[in-house]
PDB file of C-alpha atoms in Angstrom:
ATOM      1  CA  MET Y   1    -134.096 188.395-148.668  1.00 51.00           C
ATOM      2  CA  THR Y   2    -131.401 187.829-146.125  1.00 58.00           C
ATOM      3  CA  LYS Y   3    -129.624 184.294-145.946  1.00 55.00           C
ATOM      4  CA  ALA Y   4    -131.014 183.538-142.464  1.00 60.00           C
ATOM      5  CA  SER Y   5    -134.723 184.439-143.279  1.00 55.00           C
ATOM      6  CA  PHE Y   6    -134.456 182.437-146.546  1.00 45.00           C
ATOM      7  CA  LYS Y   7    -133.322 179.354-144.440  1.00 52.00           C
ATOM      8  CA  GLU Y   8    -136.247 179.324-142.288  1.00 58.00           C
ATOM      9  CA  LYS Y   9    -138.471 179.765-145.013  1.00 49.00           C
ATOM     10  CA  LEU Y  10    -136.972 177.032-146.946  1.00 46.00           C
ATOM     11  CA  ARG Y  11    -137.259 174.680-143.752  1.00 53.00           C
ATOM     12  CA  SER Y  12    -140.519 175.681-142.959  1.00 52.00           C
ATOM     13  CA  LYS Y  13    -142.253 174.560-146.446  1.00 46.00           C
ATOM     14  CA  LYS Y  14    -140.027 171.731-147.499  1.00 52.00           C
ATOM     15  CA  ALA Y  15    -138.888 170.018-144.581  1.00 54.00           C
ATOM     16  CA  THR Y  16    -141.742 169.982-142.400  1.00 56.00           C
ATOM     17  CA  ALA Y  17    -144.684 169.679-144.779  1.00 56.00           C
ATOM     18  CA  GLY Y  18    -147.077 171.689-142.591  1.00 69.00           C
ATOM     19  CA  ILE Y  19    -147.185 168.865-140.181  1.00 85.00           C
ATOM     20  CA  THR Y  20    -148.780 170.355-136.671  1.00 92.00           C
ATOM     21  CA  LEU Y  21    -146.824 170.270-133.254  1.00 93.00           C
ATOM     22  CA  GLY Y  22    -149.221 167.552-131.964  1.00 94.00           C
ATOM     23  CA  ALA Y  23    -148.566 165.382-135.183  1.00 95.00           C
ATOM     24  CA  ARG Y  24    -144.832 166.046-134.514  1.00 96.00           C
ATOM     25  CA  ILE Y  25    -144.760 164.928-130.846  1.00 97.00           C
ATOM     26  CA  ALA Y  26    -146.971 161.894-131.785  1.00 98.00           C
ATOM     27  CA  LEU Y  27    -144.348 161.038-134.311  1.00 98.00           C
ATOM     28  CA  LEU Y  28    -141.708 161.002-131.849  1.00 98.00           C
ATOM     29  CA  SER Y  29    -143.502 159.542-129.205  1.00 98.00           C
ATOM     30  CA  ALA Y  30    -144.622 156.714-131.465  1.00 99.00           C
ATOM     31  CA  ILE Y  31    -140.868 155.803-132.711  1.00 99.00           C
ATOM     32  CA  ALA Y  32    -139.736 156.062-129.311  1.00 99.00           C
ATOM     33  CA  LEU Y  33    -142.429 153.544-127.898  1.00 99.00           C
ATOM     34  CA  LEU Y  34    -141.439 151.264-130.794  1.00 99.00           C
ATOM     35  CA  VAL Y  35    -137.647 151.237-130.051  1.00 99.00           C
ATOM     36  CA  VAL Y  36    -138.493 151.017-126.166  1.00 99.00           C
ATOM     37  CA  VAL Y  37    -140.658 147.860-126.927  1.00 99.00           C
ATOM     38  CA  LEU Y  38    -137.785 146.052-129.110  1.00 99.00           C
ATOM     39  CA  ASP Y  39    -135.365 146.684-126.461  1.00 99.00           C
ATOM     40  CA  GLN Y  40    -137.457 145.414-123.586  1.00 99.00           C
ATOM     41  CA  VAL Y  41    -138.634 142.635-125.251  1.00 99.00           C
ATOM     42  CA  SER Y  42    -135.403 141.659-126.309  1.00 98.00           C
ATOM     43  CA  LYS Y  43    -133.566 141.980-123.193  1.00 98.00           C
ATOM     44  CA  ALA Y  44    -136.364 139.774-121.440  1.00 98.00           C
ATOM     45  CA  TRP Y  45    -135.777 137.157-124.341  1.00 97.00           C
ATOM     46  CA  MET Y  46    -132.124 137.332-123.630  1.00 97.00           C
ATOM     47  CA  ARG Y  47    -132.545 136.988-119.782  1.00 96.00           C
ATOM     48  CA  LEU Y  48    -134.420 134.025-120.500  1.00 95.00           C
ATOM     49  CA  VAL Y  49    -132.291 132.187-123.350  1.00 93.00           C
ATOM     50  CA  LEU Y  50    -128.782 133.071-121.739  1.00 93.00           C
ATOM     51  CA  VAL Y  51    -129.219 131.830-118.469  1.00 87.00           C
ATOM     52  CA  ARG Y  52    -127.000 128.358-119.211  1.00 84.00           C
ATOM     53  CA  GLY Y  53    -124.142 130.767-120.872  1.00 88.00           C
ATOM     54  CA  ASP Y  54    -123.365 132.515-124.181  1.00 93.00           C
ATOM     55  CA  LEU Y  55    -124.667 131.482-127.676  1.00 93.00           C
ATOM     56  CA  PRO Y  56    -122.870 132.178-130.836  1.00 93.00           C
ATOM     57  CA  LEU Y  57    -124.921 134.004-133.011  1.00 92.00           C
ATOM     58  CA  ILE Y  58    -122.345 134.493-136.074  1.00 94.00           C
ATOM     59  CA  PRO Y  59    -119.234 132.438-135.331  1.00 93.00           C
ATOM     60  CA  GLY Y  60    -115.900 134.298-134.911  1.00 93.00           C
ATOM     61  CA  VAL Y  61    -118.008 137.621-135.340  1.00 96.00           C
ATOM     62  CA  LEU Y  62    -121.105 137.957-132.749  1.00 96.00           C
ATOM     63  CA  ARG Y  63    -122.087 136.224-129.979  1.00 96.00           C
ATOM     64  CA  LEU Y  64    -124.970 136.483-127.212  1.00 96.00           C
ATOM     65  CA  SER Y  65    -123.705 137.023-123.893  1.00 96.00           C
ATOM     66  CA  LEU Y  66    -125.691 138.266-120.735  1.00 96.00           C
ATOM     67  CA  VAL Y  67    -124.263 140.920-118.881  1.00 94.00           C
ATOM     68  CA  GLU Y  68    -125.877 143.392-116.390  1.00 93.00           C
ATOM     69  CA  ASN Y  69    -123.898 146.732-116.407  1.00 91.00           C
ATOM     70  CA  THR Y  70    -124.407 149.371-113.892  1.00 90.00           C
ATOM     71  CA  GLY Y  71    -121.817 151.671-115.759  1.00 86.00           C
ATOM     72  CA  ALA Y  72    -121.750 152.742-119.254  1.00 82.00           C
ATOM     73  CA  ALA Y  73    -119.477 151.650-122.295  1.00 74.00           C
ATOM     74  CA  PHE Y  74    -116.431 149.830-121.143  1.00 64.00           C
ATOM     75  CA  SER Y  75    -118.091 149.688-117.819  1.00 71.00           C
ATOM     76  CA  ILE Y  76    -117.203 153.418-117.093  1.00 81.00           C
ATOM     77  CA  GLY Y  77    -119.066 154.917-114.242  1.00 84.00           C
ATOM     78  CA  GLN Y  78    -120.155 151.814-112.363  1.00 85.00           C
ATOM     79  CA  GLY Y  79    -122.240 152.515-109.643  1.00 81.00           C
ATOM     80  CA  ALA Y  80    -122.950 155.985-110.811  1.00 88.00           C
ATOM     81  CA  THR Y  81    -126.953 154.919-111.788  1.00 89.00           C
ATOM     82  CA  TRP Y  82    -128.334 158.042-110.711  1.00 92.00           C
ATOM     83  CA  LEU Y  83    -126.087 160.229-112.831  1.00 93.00           C
ATOM     84  CA  PHE Y  84    -126.955 158.079-116.062  1.00 94.00           C
ATOM     85  CA  ILE Y  85    -130.915 158.387-114.720  1.00 95.00           C
ATOM     86  CA  ALA Y  86    -130.612 161.991-114.621  1.00 96.00           C
ATOM     87  CA  THR Y  87    -128.414 162.235-118.239  1.00 96.00           C
ATOM     88  CA  ALA Y  88    -131.217 160.070-119.970  1.00 96.00           C
ATOM     89  CA  MET Y  89    -133.951 162.077-118.320  1.00 98.00           C
ATOM     90  CA  GLY Y  90    -132.504 165.314-119.682  1.00 98.00           C
ATOM     91  CA  ILE Y  91    -131.645 164.053-123.110  1.00 98.00           C
ATOM     92  CA  ILE Y  92    -135.130 163.048-123.395  1.00 98.00           C
ATOM     93  CA  PHE Y  93    -136.386 166.012-122.100  1.00 98.00           C
ATOM     94  CA  CYS Y  94    -134.318 168.122-124.447  1.00 98.00           C
ATOM     95  CA  ALA Y  95    -135.363 166.230-127.333  1.00 98.00           C
ATOM     96  CA  TYR Y  96    -139.119 167.018-126.827  1.00 98.00           C
ATOM     97  CA  LEU Y  97    -138.424 170.631-125.952  1.00 98.00           C
ATOM     98  CA  TRP Y  98    -136.274 171.066-129.416  1.00 96.00           C
ATOM     99  CA  VAL Y  99    -139.495 169.464-131.373  1.00 96.00           C
ATOM    100  CA  ILE Y 100    -141.887 171.580-129.194  1.00 96.00           C
ATOM    101  CA  ASN Y 101    -139.816 174.959-129.790  1.00 95.00           C
ATOM    102  CA  ASP Y 102    -138.568 174.324-133.514  1.00 93.00           C
ATOM    103  CA  LYS Y 103    -141.888 174.515-135.499  1.00 89.00           C
ATOM    104  CA  ASN Y 104    -139.600 173.963-138.547  1.00 87.00           C
ATOM    105  CA  LEU Y 105    -137.469 170.987-137.476  1.00 91.00           C
ATOM    106  CA  PRO Y 106    -137.261 168.560-140.234  1.00 92.00           C
ATOM    107  CA  LEU Y 107    -139.542 165.354-139.957  1.00 94.00           C
ATOM    108  CA  SER Y 108    -136.375 163.165-140.430  1.00 95.00           C
ATOM    109  CA  ILE Y 109    -134.663 164.614-137.440  1.00 96.00           C
ATOM    110  CA  VAL Y 110    -137.670 164.315-135.375  1.00 97.00           C
ATOM    111  CA  VAL Y 111    -137.466 160.692-136.303  1.00 98.00           C
ATOM    112  CA  SER Y 112    -134.162 160.476-135.426  1.00 98.00           C
ATOM    113  CA  LEU Y 113    -134.751 162.161-132.174  1.00 98.00           C
ATOM    114  CA  GLY Y 114    -137.507 159.365-131.293  1.00 99.00           C
ATOM    115  CA  VAL Y 115    -135.049 156.634-131.715  1.00 99.00           C
ATOM    116  CA  ILE Y 116    -132.636 158.192-129.686  1.00 98.00           C
ATOM    117  CA  CYS Y 117    -135.347 158.979-126.925  1.00 99.00           C
ATOM    118  CA  GLY Y 118    -136.666 155.337-127.264  1.00 99.00           C
ATOM    119  CA  GLY Y 119    -132.887 153.998-126.768  1.00 98.00           C
ATOM    120  CA  GLY Y 120    -132.528 156.159-124.068  1.00 97.00           C
ATOM    121  CA  ALA Y 121    -135.874 155.303-122.213  1.00 98.00           C
ATOM    122  CA  GLY Y 122    -135.375 151.569-122.923  1.00 98.00           C
ATOM    123  CA  ASN Y 123    -131.656 151.741-120.858  1.00 97.00           C
ATOM    124  CA  LEU Y 124    -133.712 154.379-118.205  1.00 97.00           C
ATOM    125  CA  ILE Y 125    -136.178 151.774-117.741  1.00 98.00           C
ATOM    126  CA  ASP Y 126    -133.659 149.172-116.868  1.00 97.00           C
ATOM    127  CA  ARG Y 127    -131.918 151.399-114.326  1.00 95.00           C
ATOM    128  CA  LEU Y 128    -135.269 152.334-112.430  1.00 96.00           C
ATOM    129  CA  VAL Y 129    -136.478 148.809-112.502  1.00 96.00           C
ATOM    130  CA  ARG Y 130    -133.459 146.520-112.192  1.00 95.00           C
ATOM    131  CA  GLY Y 131    -130.662 149.024-110.988  1.00 93.00           C
ATOM    132  CA  SER Y 132    -128.248 147.997-114.032  1.00 94.00           C
ATOM    133  CA  VAL Y 133    -128.956 147.755-118.140  1.00 95.00           C
ATOM    134  CA  THR Y 134    -128.982 144.349-119.651  1.00 96.00           C
ATOM    135  CA  ASP Y 135    -126.489 144.083-122.276  1.00 96.00           C
ATOM    136  CA  PHE Y 136    -126.265 140.936-124.637  1.00 96.00           C
ATOM    137  CA  PHE Y 137    -124.470 141.404-128.178  1.00 96.00           C
ATOM    138  CA  ALA Y 138    -120.821 140.724-127.767  1.00 96.00           C
ATOM    139  CA  THR Y 139    -118.332 141.311-130.797  1.00 96.00           C
ATOM    140  CA  GLU Y 140    -115.671 138.721-131.157  1.00 94.00           C
ATOM    141  CA  PHE Y 141    -113.607 140.004-134.005  1.00 92.00           C
ATOM    142  CA  ILE Y 142    -112.657 143.360-131.774  1.00 92.00           C
ATOM    143  CA  LYS Y 143    -112.478 144.405-128.349  1.00 88.00           C
ATOM    144  CA  PHE Y 144    -115.843 146.302-127.994  1.00 91.00           C
ATOM    145  CA  PRO Y 145    -118.317 146.655-125.230  1.00 91.00           C
ATOM    146  CA  ILE Y 146    -121.288 144.161-124.864  1.00 93.00           C
ATOM    147  CA  PHE Y 147    -124.177 146.199-126.028  1.00 95.00           C
ATOM    148  CA  ASN Y 148    -128.096 145.944-126.640  1.00 97.00           C
ATOM    149  CA  VAL Y 149    -130.828 147.106-128.770  1.00 98.00           C
ATOM    150  CA  ALA Y 150    -131.142 150.597-126.815  1.00 97.00           C
ATOM    151  CA  ASP Y 151    -127.635 151.125-127.196  1.00 96.00           C
ATOM    152  CA  ILE Y 152    -127.509 150.557-131.035  1.00 97.00           C
ATOM    153  CA  ALA Y 153    -130.858 152.410-131.451  1.00 98.00           C
ATOM    154  CA  ILE Y 154    -129.053 155.548-129.379  1.00 97.00           C
ATOM    155  CA  SER Y 155    -125.914 155.313-131.538  1.00 96.00           C
ATOM    156  CA  LEU Y 156    -127.790 155.037-135.263  1.00 98.00           C
ATOM    157  CA  GLY Y 157    -129.883 157.903-134.178  1.00 98.00           C
ATOM    158  CA  ILE Y 158    -127.110 160.363-133.233  1.00 97.00           C
ATOM    159  CA  PHE Y 159    -125.397 159.243-136.361  1.00 98.00           C
ATOM    160  CA  VAL Y 160    -128.324 159.808-138.657  1.00 97.00           C
ATOM    161  CA  ALA Y 161    -129.311 163.093-136.929  1.00 96.00           C
ATOM    162  CA  PHE Y 162    -125.552 164.433-137.133  1.00 95.00           C
ATOM    163  CA  ILE Y 163    -125.682 163.657-140.792  1.00 95.00           C
ATOM    164  CA  LEU Y 164    -129.030 165.053-141.758  1.00 93.00           C
ATOM    165  CA  ILE Y 165    -128.344 168.359-139.808  1.00 90.00           C
ATOM    166  CA  TRP Y 166    -124.891 168.698-141.387  1.00 89.00           C
ATOM    167  CA  ARG Y 167    -126.994 167.937-144.883  1.00 85.00           C
ATOM    168  CA  TYR Y 168    -129.426 170.403-144.168  1.00 79.00           C
ATOM    169  CA  ASP Y 169    -127.301 173.314-143.129  1.00 72.00           C
ATOM    170  CA  ARG Y 170    -125.227 172.394-146.364  1.00 68.00           C
ATOM    171  CA  ARG Y 171    -128.194 172.312-148.680  1.00 64.00           C
ATOM    172  CA  ASP Y 172    -129.387 175.287-147.315  1.00 58.00           C
ATOM    173  CA  ASP Y 173    -126.305 177.379-147.578  1.00 55.00           C
ATOM    174  CA  GLN Y 174    -125.794 176.402-151.271  1.00 58.00           C
ATOM    175  CA  ARG Y 175    -129.420 177.888-152.082  1.00 55.00           C
ATOM    176  CA  CYS Y 176    -128.705 180.770-150.241  1.00 53.00           C
ATOM    177  CA  ASP Y 177    -125.430 181.224-152.028  1.00 52.00           C
ATOM    178  CA  ARG Y 178    -127.588 180.705-155.219  1.00 55.00           C
ATOM    179  CA  THR Y 179    -130.326 182.852-154.612  1.00 58.00           C
ATOM    180  CA  THR Y 180    -127.954 185.983-153.146  1.00 58.00           C
ATOM    181  CA  LYS Y 181    -125.802 186.246-156.353  1.00 56.00           C
TER     182      LYS Y 181
END
C-alpha cells in the first residue's frame, strides 16, 4: 500500500465517521448561521448601548468603543468595500467547495470552516447593508485594531483549522511511516 493511498483510507474511515455530504454541508451551514446570529446581535446591541460613548469592560485591558469601519484591520483599504465583499464571498464559496469536493475532510475542519464562514458572512452582511463593519472591542494594554465577534470567529477558525490540518498531516505521515517499515 502506498503512503498516499494509506492516508486516504485512514482519513476516510476515522475522520469523517461516514457522514454524508448533506450532513457535512448542514453542519457547516448551522455553525456559520450560529456565528452570524451571535455577530449580528452583538453589533446591534453595541450600536444601541454605545451611542453615548465608550464603556470600560475590563479596566486597563478591554473597553467597548463603537467604530464603523469601511476598511480592514488598522483601517487598511478604506473605501474598498466591494473588494472586501468579493473576497468574503470568494472565501465562503471556496469553503463550501472544499466540503463538497473532499468527502474525506475531517469533521473538525468542517466545523472550523463553519466558524470562518460565519465570521466572514457576519462582516459581509454589515458591508452589504451598512456599507461598513461595526467594530466595538478595543484593547487598552496594546495598540490593536478595534474588532468584533465576526473578527474573533475568523481568526479563531483559521488558527484552529491550521492546527488541525498540520496535526492530521503529521499524524498521517507518522502512521504511514510505521506501516511502510
